[in-house]
XYZ file of C-alpha atoms in Angstrom:
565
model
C 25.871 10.186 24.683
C 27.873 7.766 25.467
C 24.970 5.035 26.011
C 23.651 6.277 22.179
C 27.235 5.369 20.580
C 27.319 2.204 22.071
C 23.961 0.995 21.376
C 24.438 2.215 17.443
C 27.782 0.411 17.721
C 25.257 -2.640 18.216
C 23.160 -1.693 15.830
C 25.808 -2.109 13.007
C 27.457 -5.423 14.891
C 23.563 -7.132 14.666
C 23.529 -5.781 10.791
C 20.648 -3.403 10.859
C 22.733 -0.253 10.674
C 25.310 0.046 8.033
C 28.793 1.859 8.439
C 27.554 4.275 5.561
C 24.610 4.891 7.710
C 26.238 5.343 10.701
C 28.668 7.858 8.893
C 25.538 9.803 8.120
C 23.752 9.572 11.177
C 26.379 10.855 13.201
C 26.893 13.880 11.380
C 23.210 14.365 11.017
C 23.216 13.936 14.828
C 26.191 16.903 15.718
C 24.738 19.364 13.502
C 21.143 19.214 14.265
C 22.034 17.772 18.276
C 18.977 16.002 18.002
C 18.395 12.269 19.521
C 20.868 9.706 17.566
C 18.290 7.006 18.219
C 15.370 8.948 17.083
C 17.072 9.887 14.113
C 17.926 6.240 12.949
C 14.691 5.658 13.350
C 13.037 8.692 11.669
C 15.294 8.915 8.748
C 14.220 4.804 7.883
C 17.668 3.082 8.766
C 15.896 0.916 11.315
C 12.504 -0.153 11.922
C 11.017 0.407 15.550
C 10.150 -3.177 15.879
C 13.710 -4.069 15.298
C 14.929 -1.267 17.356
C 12.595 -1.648 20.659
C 13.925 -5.183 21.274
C 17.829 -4.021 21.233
C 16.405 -0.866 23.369
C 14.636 -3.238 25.813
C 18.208 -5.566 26.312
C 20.146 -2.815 26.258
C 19.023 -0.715 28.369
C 17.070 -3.887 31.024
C 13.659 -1.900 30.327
C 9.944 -3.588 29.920
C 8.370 -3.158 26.353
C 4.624 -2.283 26.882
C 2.014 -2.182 24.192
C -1.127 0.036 23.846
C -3.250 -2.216 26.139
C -0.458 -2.063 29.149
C -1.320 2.025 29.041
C -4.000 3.221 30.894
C -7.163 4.137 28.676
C -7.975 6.788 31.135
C -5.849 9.652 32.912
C -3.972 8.713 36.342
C -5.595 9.361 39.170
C -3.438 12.597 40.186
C -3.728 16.149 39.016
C -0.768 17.400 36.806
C -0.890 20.678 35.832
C -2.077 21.698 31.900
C 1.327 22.116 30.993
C 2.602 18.770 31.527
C -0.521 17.633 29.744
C 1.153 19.255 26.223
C 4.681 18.495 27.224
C 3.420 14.384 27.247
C 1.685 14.894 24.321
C 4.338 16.800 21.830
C 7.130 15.153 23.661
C 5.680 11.280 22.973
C 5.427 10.903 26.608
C 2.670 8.719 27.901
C 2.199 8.445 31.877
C 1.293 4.646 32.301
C 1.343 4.505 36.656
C 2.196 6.072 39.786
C 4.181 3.762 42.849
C 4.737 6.059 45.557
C 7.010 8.859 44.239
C 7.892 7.626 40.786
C 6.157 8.091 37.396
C 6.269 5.273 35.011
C 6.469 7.221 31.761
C 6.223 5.243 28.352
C 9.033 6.544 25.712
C 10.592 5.221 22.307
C 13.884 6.375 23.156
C 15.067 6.426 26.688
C 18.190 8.393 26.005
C 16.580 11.588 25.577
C 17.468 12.288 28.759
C 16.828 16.156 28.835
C 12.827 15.543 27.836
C 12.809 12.953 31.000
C 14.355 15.728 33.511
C 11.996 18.014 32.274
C 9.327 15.840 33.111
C 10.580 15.261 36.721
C 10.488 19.233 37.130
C 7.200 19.604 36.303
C 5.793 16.628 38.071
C 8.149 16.470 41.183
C 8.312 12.472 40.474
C 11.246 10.410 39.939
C 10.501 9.429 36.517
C 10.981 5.840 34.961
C 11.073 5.518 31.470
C 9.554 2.463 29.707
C 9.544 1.546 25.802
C 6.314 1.384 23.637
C 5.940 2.207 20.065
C 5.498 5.242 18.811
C 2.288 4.685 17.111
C 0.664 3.040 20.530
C 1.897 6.090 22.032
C 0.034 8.832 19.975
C -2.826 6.765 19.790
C -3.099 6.626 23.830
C -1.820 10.217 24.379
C -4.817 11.593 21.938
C -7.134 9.609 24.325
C -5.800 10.831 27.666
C -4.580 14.515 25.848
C -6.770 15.279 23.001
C -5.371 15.469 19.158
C -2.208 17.479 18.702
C -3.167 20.710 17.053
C -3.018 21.065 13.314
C 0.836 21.386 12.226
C 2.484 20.973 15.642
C 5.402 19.045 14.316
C 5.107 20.460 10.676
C 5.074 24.473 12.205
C 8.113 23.265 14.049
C 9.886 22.128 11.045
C 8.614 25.344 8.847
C 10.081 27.539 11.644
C 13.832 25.807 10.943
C 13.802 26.677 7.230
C 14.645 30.657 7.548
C 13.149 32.745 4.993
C 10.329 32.908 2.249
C 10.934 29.978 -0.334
C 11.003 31.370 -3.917
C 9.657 28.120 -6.053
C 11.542 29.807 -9.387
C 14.682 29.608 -7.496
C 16.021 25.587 -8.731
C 19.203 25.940 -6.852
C 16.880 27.295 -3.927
C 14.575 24.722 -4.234
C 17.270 22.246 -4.614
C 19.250 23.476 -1.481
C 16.018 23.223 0.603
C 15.247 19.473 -0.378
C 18.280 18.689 0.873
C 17.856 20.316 4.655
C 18.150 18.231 7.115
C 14.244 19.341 8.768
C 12.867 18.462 5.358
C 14.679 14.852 4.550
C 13.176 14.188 8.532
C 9.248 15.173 7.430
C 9.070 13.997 4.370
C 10.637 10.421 5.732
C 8.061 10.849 8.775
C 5.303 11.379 6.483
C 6.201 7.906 4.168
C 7.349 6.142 7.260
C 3.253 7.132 8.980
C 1.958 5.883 5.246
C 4.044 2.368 5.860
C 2.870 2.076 9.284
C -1.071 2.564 8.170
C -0.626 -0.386 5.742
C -1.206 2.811 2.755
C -0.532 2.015 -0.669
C -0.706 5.242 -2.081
C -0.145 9.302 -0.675
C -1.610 11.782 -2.083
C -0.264 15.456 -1.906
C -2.627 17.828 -3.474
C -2.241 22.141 -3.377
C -5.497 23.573 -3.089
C -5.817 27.613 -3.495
C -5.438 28.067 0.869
C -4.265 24.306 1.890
C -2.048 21.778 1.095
C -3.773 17.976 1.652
C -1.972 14.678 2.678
C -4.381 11.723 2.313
C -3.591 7.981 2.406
C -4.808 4.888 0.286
C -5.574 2.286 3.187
C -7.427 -0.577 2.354
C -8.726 0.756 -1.382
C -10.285 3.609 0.571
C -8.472 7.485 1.091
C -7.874 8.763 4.204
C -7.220 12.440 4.935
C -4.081 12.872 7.546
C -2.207 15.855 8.898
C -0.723 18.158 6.220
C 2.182 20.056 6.209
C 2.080 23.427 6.329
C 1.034 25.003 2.778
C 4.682 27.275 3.151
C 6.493 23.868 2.834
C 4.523 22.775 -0.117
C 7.802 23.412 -2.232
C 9.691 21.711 -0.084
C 7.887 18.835 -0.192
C 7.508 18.255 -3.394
C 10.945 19.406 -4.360
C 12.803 16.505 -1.622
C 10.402 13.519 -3.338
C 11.661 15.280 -7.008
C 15.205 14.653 -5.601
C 14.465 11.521 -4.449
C 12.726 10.023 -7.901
C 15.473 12.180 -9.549
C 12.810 14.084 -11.265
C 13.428 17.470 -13.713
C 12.886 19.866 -10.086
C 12.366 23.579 -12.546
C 9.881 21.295 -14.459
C 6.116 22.166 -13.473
C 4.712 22.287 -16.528
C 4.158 18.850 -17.739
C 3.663 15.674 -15.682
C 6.476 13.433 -14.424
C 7.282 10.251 -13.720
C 9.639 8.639 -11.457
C 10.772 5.970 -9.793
C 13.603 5.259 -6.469
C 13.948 2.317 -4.216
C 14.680 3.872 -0.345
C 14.710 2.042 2.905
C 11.862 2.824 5.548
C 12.147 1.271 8.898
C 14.374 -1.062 8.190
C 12.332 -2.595 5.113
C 13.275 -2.003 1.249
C 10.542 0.366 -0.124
C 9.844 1.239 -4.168
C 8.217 4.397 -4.732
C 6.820 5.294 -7.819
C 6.129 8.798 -7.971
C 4.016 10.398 -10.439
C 3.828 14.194 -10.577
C 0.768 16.550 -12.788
C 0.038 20.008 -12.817
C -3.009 21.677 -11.556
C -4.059 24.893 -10.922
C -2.640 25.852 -7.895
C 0.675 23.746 -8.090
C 1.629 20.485 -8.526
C -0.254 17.415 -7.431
C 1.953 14.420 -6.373
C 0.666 11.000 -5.993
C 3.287 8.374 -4.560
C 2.758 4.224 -4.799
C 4.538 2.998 -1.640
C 5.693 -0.842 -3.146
C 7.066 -3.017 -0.187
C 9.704 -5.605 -1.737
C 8.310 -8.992 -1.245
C 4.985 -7.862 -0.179
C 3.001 -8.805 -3.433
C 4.949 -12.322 -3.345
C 1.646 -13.790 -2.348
C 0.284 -17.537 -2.642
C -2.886 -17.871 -5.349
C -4.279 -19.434 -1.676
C -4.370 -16.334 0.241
C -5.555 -14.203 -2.390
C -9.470 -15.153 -1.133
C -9.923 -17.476 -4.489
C -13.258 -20.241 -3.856
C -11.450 -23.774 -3.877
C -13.587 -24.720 -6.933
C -12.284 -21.581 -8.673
C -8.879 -21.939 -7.321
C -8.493 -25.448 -8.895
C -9.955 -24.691 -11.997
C -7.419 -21.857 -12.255
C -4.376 -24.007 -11.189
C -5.743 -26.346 -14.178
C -5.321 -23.414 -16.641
C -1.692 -22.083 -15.915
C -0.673 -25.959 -15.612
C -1.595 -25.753 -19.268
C 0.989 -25.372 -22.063
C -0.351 -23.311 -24.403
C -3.542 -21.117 -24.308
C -4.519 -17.526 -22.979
C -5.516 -16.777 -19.795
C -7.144 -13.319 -18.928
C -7.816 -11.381 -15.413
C -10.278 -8.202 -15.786
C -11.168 -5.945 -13.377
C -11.002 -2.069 -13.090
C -7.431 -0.534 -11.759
C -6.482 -1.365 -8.691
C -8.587 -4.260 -8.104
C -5.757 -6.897 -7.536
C -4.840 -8.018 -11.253
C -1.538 -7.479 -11.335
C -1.039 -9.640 -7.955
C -3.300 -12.375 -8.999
C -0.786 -12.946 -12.379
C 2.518 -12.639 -10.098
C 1.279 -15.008 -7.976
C 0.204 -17.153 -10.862
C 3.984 -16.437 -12.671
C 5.457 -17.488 -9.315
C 3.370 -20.581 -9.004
C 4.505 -21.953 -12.679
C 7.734 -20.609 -12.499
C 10.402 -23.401 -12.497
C 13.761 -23.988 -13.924
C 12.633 -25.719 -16.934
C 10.525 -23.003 -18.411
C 11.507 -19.768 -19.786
C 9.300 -16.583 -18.411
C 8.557 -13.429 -19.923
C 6.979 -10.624 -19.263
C 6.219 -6.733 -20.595
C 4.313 -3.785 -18.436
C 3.994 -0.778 -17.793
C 5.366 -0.691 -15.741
C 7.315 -3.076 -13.901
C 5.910 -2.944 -10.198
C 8.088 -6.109 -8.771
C 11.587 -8.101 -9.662
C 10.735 -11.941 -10.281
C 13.594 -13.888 -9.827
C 14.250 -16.200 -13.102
C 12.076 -14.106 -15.026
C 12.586 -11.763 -17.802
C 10.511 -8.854 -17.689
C 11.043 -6.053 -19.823
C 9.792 -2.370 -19.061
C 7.577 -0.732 -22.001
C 8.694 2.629 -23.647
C 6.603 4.181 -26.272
C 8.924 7.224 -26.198
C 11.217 4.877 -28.211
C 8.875 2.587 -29.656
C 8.760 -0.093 -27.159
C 5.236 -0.227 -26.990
C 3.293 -3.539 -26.074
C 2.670 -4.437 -30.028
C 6.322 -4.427 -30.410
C 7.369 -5.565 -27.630
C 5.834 -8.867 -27.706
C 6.387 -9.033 -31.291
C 10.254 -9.276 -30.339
C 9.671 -12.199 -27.021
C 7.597 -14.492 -29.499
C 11.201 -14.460 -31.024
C 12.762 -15.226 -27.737
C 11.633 -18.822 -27.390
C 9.395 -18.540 -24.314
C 7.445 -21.129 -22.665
C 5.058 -18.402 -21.066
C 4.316 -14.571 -21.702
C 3.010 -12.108 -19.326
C 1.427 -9.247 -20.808
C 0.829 -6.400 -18.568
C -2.434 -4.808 -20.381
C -3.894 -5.567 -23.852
C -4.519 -2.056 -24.830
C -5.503 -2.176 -28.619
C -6.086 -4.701 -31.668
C -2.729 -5.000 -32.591
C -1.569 -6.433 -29.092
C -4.813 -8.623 -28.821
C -3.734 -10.504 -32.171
C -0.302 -10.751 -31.174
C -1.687 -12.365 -28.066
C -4.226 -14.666 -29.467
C -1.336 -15.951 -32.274
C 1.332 -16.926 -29.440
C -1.209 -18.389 -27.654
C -1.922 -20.514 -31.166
C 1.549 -21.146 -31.399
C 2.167 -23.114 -28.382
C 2.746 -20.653 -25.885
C 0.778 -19.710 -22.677
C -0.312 -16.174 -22.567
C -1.604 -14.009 -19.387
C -2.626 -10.438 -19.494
C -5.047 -8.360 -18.420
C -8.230 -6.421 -19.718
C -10.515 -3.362 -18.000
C -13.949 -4.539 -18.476
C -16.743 -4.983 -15.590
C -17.109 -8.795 -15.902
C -15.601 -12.114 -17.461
C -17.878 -12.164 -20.429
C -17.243 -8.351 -21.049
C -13.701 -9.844 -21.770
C -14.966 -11.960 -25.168
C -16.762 -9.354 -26.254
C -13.847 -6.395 -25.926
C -11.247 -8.988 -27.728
C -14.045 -9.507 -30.335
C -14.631 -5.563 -31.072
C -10.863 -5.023 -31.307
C -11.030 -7.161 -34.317
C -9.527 -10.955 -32.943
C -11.010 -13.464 -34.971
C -13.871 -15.313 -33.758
C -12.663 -18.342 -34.949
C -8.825 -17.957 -32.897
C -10.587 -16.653 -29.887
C -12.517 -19.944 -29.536
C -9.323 -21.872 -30.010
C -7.197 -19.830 -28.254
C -9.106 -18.655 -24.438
C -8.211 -21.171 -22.018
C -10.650 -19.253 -19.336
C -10.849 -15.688 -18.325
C -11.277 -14.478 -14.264
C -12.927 -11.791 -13.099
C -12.030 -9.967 -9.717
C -12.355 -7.172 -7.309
C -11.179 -5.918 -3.798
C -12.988 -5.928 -0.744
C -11.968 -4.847 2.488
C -11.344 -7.776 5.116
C -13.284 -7.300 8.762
C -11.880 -6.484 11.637
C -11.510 -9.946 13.375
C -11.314 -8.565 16.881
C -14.292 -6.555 16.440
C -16.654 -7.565 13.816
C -20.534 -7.768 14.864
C -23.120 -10.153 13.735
C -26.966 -8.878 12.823
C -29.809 -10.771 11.367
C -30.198 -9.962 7.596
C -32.767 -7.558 7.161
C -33.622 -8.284 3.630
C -32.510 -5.806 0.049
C -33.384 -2.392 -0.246
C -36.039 -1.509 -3.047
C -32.661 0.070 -4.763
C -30.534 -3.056 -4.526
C -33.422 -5.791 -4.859
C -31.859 -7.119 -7.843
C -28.669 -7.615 -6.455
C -29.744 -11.296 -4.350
C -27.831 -13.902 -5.175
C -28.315 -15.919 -8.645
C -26.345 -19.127 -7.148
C -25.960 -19.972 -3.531
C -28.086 -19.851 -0.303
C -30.094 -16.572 0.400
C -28.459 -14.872 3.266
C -29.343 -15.520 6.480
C -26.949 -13.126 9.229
C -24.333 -10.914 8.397
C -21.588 -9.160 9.901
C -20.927 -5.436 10.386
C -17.614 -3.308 11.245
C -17.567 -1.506 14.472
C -13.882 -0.275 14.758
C -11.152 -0.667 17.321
C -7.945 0.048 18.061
C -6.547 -2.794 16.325
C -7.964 -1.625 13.189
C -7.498 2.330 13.710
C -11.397 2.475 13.667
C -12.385 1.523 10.495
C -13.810 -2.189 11.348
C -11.465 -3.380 8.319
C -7.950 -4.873 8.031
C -6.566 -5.801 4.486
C -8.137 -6.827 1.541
C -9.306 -10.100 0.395
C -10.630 -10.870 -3.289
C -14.130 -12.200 -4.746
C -13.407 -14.240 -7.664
C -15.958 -14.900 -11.009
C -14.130 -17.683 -13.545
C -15.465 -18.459 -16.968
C -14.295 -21.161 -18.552
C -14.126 -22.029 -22.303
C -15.763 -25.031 -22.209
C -17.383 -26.373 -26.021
C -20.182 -24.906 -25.455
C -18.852 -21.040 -24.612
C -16.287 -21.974 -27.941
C -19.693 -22.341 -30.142
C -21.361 -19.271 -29.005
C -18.052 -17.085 -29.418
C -18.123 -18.131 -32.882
C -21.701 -16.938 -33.191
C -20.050 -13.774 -32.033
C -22.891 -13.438 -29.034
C -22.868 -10.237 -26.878
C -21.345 -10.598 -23.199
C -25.478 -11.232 -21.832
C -25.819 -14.442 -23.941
C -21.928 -15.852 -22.685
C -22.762 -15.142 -19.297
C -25.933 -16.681 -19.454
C -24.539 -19.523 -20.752
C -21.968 -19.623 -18.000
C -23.855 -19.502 -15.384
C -26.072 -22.328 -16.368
C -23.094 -24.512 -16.537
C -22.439 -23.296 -13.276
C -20.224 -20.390 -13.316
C -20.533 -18.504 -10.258
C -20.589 -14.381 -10.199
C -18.896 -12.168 -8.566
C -21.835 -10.746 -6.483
C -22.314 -14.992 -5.430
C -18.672 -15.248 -4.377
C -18.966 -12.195 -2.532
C -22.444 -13.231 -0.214
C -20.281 -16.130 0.186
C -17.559 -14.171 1.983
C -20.389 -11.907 3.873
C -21.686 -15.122 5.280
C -19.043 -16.044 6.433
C -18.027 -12.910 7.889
C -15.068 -12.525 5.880
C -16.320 -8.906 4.427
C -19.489 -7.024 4.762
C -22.823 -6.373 1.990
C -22.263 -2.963 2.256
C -18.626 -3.552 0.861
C -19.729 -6.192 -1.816
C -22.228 -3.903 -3.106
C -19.600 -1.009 -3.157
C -17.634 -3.012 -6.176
C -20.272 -5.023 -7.484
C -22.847 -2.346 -8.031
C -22.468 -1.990 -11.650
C -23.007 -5.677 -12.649
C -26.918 -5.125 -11.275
C-alpha cells in the first residue's frame, strides 16, 4: 500500500497524474480495494508506456517486450489451474532459475495475485513488467483465448439485479458504477491501442457486438455481455451528455476524455434499430490528423503541383473521394501548410473534427439555420484570405463557392464523386455556370485509402498477370507490373499483414485546354480523356505505383479502385 501511494505521489510530482485525479483514484481505490496502479491505468489517467518506465525505476525491475517471452510453454508441468490463474490474472511465466519463476506483470504491487502464484507453483516468484497488450497476446499462445465474457461476466456479476432500461434514474445510477466507468474505459482504451478509428456497438435479437474500424477495415472483438447492453450505452450517453430516456430518435454527441494519458475526442452518434440502440463512436486523437501533405503518400509530381495551387491567391481547389477516404486530412494538412500570420483562415463543417490554431472555423447548424449556404454567405463578409468548406452539398453552396473564388479568395472543399472529372461534371449539374467554373477551378484531386504493408513481414511474388474479371484494370500510364508484394501477418501487425494507411493520389489540373472543354460542358469521359493525354495520372496508376514498390498490395488497390474500371 504503502509502495502504491508513493509511486502515485510520483506520478503527480512528474505531471502525469493530477491532484483531481488522484482525489478520485483514491476513493475509487478504498471502495472497490482494487489495485491503485491498475486503476490509473484502466480508468485513462496514465498511459502504460508512461507508466512502465516510472514502474521499472521505481521499483529496480527489467521491462521486457513480447519477444523477451517465451513463444512456447516452460519446460515444467504446472498444473491446469495455474494455466487459467496466468491467463485471467495477466500473468505470463517468462523462465525458470533454480527455484524461482520469472513471472511478467503490469503492476507489481498486486501483491496478493503474486502469493497466489507462489502457492500454486511452489516457486519463489519474481515479477517483471511488460505491457499489457504483449501479455495477452503471449498468454493466448501459451494458454489459449480467454473464454467469451471472462472479464465482462465478472463485471455483470458486480451490478446486482435485473436492469430495467425504462428506469432513467436506474439507468443513470448504473452508468455511473464504478464496474461500468472501468469496462467501458477498457473497451475505448483496447480501441486506442488497435490504432481503431471507429467502435461499433450493435444489439442484435440474442447478442450484443463490439467491432473496431482498424485500418478502413471492421474488426469483430469481445462483447460485453448482452445484460450490460444498457449499461453500456447509458455510461457513453453520460459521457456525450446525451438525452439517456431518449431511444426513439437518433443522437448526436460529442466529449473530449483522456485515455492513457493522451487527449481523446469522441464523437458519438446514437440510432435506433430494432432490437435497441446502435452506437457508433469516432475515437479522434488530438494532434493525430496534424499531418504533413508529405506523409500523406502524395507522388512528388502531384505533390508539387498541389503545393502550386494552395500557394495561389485566389481560385478553388476541390478533394473528392467517398467518406472516409482521407479528405478531410488532406485539406487540414493543406490549411496548416498555408496557414501563416498574414492571412486570415476560415472554415465551416459539419462538423468540426479538429481545433486549428489561428483559424476560425465555425460549426454548421441547420436546426437554426446555419447551414453551409448561409454560412459562407456570412465569412465572404468576414474579409478572408482563404475559406474551407467542409462539403458542397447543393447548388446554392456551389455558387457561393465558385463567386468567392471569383472574388479573390481561395476556396477548398470537398465533393463525393468516384473520380476528378466526376467533380466538373457534379458542379456543372448543380447549375454553376460553365463559364465561372472555367475561370474559377484551380485543379481538383482525387483520393482514396489503402492499407500500408506490414514492413516486418511483407512477401514478394512474381506477378501472375489480371484475372479475366479485372483485365481492364492494367495500368493506362506507367510500367506494367513486374513483382508484387503480399501480407502474411505477424505479431507486429496483430495478423493482418497491414499497418496504417497511406493514400493514392489522381490530380487534374485546369490547364486551357480542360477550361475550353468545360465550357463545351463535356461529360466527365471526354475531361478525363483529355487529362490523361496531357498526362494526368489515375488513381489505379498511382496505386501500381505503390504495389511496386511494396508500399500496398493489388488486392487492396483493386478494393477502392474497382469502380473506376
Amino acid at each position: 500500500m504503502d509502495s502504491s501511494l508513493n509511486l502515485a505521489g510520483r506520478l503527480v510530482e512528474q505531471r502525469l497524474l493530477s491532484e483531481e485525479e488522484l482525489e478520485r483514484v483514491m476513493k475509487l481505490h478504498q471502495e472497490q480495494d482494487a489495485p491503485l496502479i491498475r486503476m490509473v491505468v484502466e480508468l485513462g489517467f496514465v498511459s502504460e508506456d508512461d507508466l512502465l518506465p516510472l514502474l521499472r525505476d521505481h521499483f529496480g525491475l527489467p521491462l521486457i517486450s513480447l519477444k523477451d517471452m517465451p513463444a512456447t510453454p516452460l519446460p515444467i508441468e504446472f498444473p491446469d489451474s495455474v494455466a487459467e490463474f496466468c491467463k485471467h490474472a495477466r500473468m505470463v511465466p517468462v523462465k525458470i532459475e533454480q527455484r524461482e519463476l520469472q513471472v511478467a506483470v503490469t503492476d507489481p504491487t498486486d501483491i496478493a495475485r503474486l502469493h497466489a502464484l507462489e502457492l500454486a507453483t511452489g516457486l519463489h516468484v519474481k515479477p517483471v513488467l511488460a505491457k499489457e497488450k504483449d501479455i495477452n497476446a503471449r498468454a493466448e499462445t501459451l494458454f489459449g483465448a480467454a473464454r467469451p465474457g471472462d472479464d465482462s461476466s465478472l463485471v455483470a456479476r458486480e451490478i446486482e439485479g435485473a436492469v430495467d432500461e425504462e428506469d432513467v434514474s436506474h439507468l443513470r445510477d448504473l452508468a455511473s458504477e464504478v464496474p461500468v466507468i472501468r469496462m467501458v474505459n477498457q473497451m475505448l482504451l483496447r480501441a486506442l491501442e488497435s490504432r481503431a478509428s471507429d467502435v461499433h456497438i450493435e444489439p442484435f435479437e440474442n447478442q450484443l457486438k463490439v467491432r473496431y474500424r482498424i485500418d478502413g477495415i471492421l474488426h469483430e472483438v469481445e462483447p460485453p455481455p448482452r445484460q450490460l447492453k444498457a449499461a453500456v450505452i447509458s455510461r457513453l450517453k453520460v459521457l456525450a451528455q446525451l438525452n439517456i430516456a431518449e431511444r426513439r430518435l437518433p443522437q448526436d454527441g460529442r466529449i473530449k476524455i483522456r485515455l492513457a494519458g493522451k487527449d481523446v475526442d469522441l464523437r458519438i452518434a446514437t440510432v435506433p434499430t430494432l432490437y435497441g440502440e446502435s452506437v457508433v463512436i469516432r475515437l479522434l486523437e488530438r494532434g493525430q490528423i496534424f499531418t504533413e501533405l508529405e506523409s500523406l503518400g502524395f507522388p512528388q509530381s502531384i505533390l508539387g503541383q498541389f503545393n502550386g495551387m494552395i500557394a495561389r491567391p485566389h481560385g478553388m481547389i476541390l478533394v473528392t473521394g467517398p467518406t472516409g477516404s482521407g479528405k478531410t486530412t488532406t485539406l487540414y494538412g493543406a490549411l496548416q501548410k498555408i496557414n501563416d500570420p498574414g492571412k486570415k483562415i476560415i472554415t465551416i463543417e459539419d462538423p468540426v473534427e479538429y481545433q486549428l490554431g489561428g483559424v476560425n472555423q465555425i460549426h454548421v447548424k441547420p436546426q437554426i439555420g446555419l447551414t453551409f449556404a448561409n454560412g459562407l454567405r456570412s465569412i465572404v463578409r468576414q474579409d478572408p484570405d482563404v475559406i474551407m468548406v467542409g462539403e458542397i452539398r447543393d447548388s446554392e453552396t456551389a455558387e457561393i463557392a465558385v463567386q468567392a473564388a471569383l472574388t479573390g479568395h481561395l476556396v477548398l472543399s470537398t465533393l463525393h464523386t468516384n473520380d476528378a472529372a466526376g467533380a466538373v461534371s457534379r458542379l456543372l449539374e448543380m447549375g454553376v455556370q460553365d463559364y465561372l467554373l472555367s475561370s474559377s477551378l484551380l485543379g481538383v484531386l482525387a483520393q482514396r485509402l489503402v492499407r500500408r504493408l506490414c514492413a516486418a513481414c511483407r512477401k514478394q511474388t512474381p506477378f501472375a498477370g489480371f484475372s479475366a474479371g479485372v483485365a481492364e484494370l492494367r495500368p493506362v500510364n506507367g510500367e506494367p507490373l513486374q513483382n508484387v508484394w503480399e501480407a502474411v501477418g505477424c505479431e507486429e501487425c496483430g495478423g493482418t499483414g497491414y499497418l496504417g494507411r497511406v493514400g493514392i493520389f489522381e490530380l487534374l489540373s485546369a490547364s486551357p485546354e480542360i477550361c475550353k472543354i468545360i465550357v463545351q460542358r463535356a461529360d466527365a469521359g471526354t475531361i478525363r480523356n483529355a487529362a490523361v493525354r496531357q498526362g494526368m495520372r489515375l488513381l489505379r496508376d498511382d496505386g501500381w505505383d505503390k504495389v511496386r514498390r511494396g508500399v500496398t498490395t493489388l488486392a487492396e488497390v483493386l478494393r477502392v479502385t474497382r469502380e473506376e474500371g
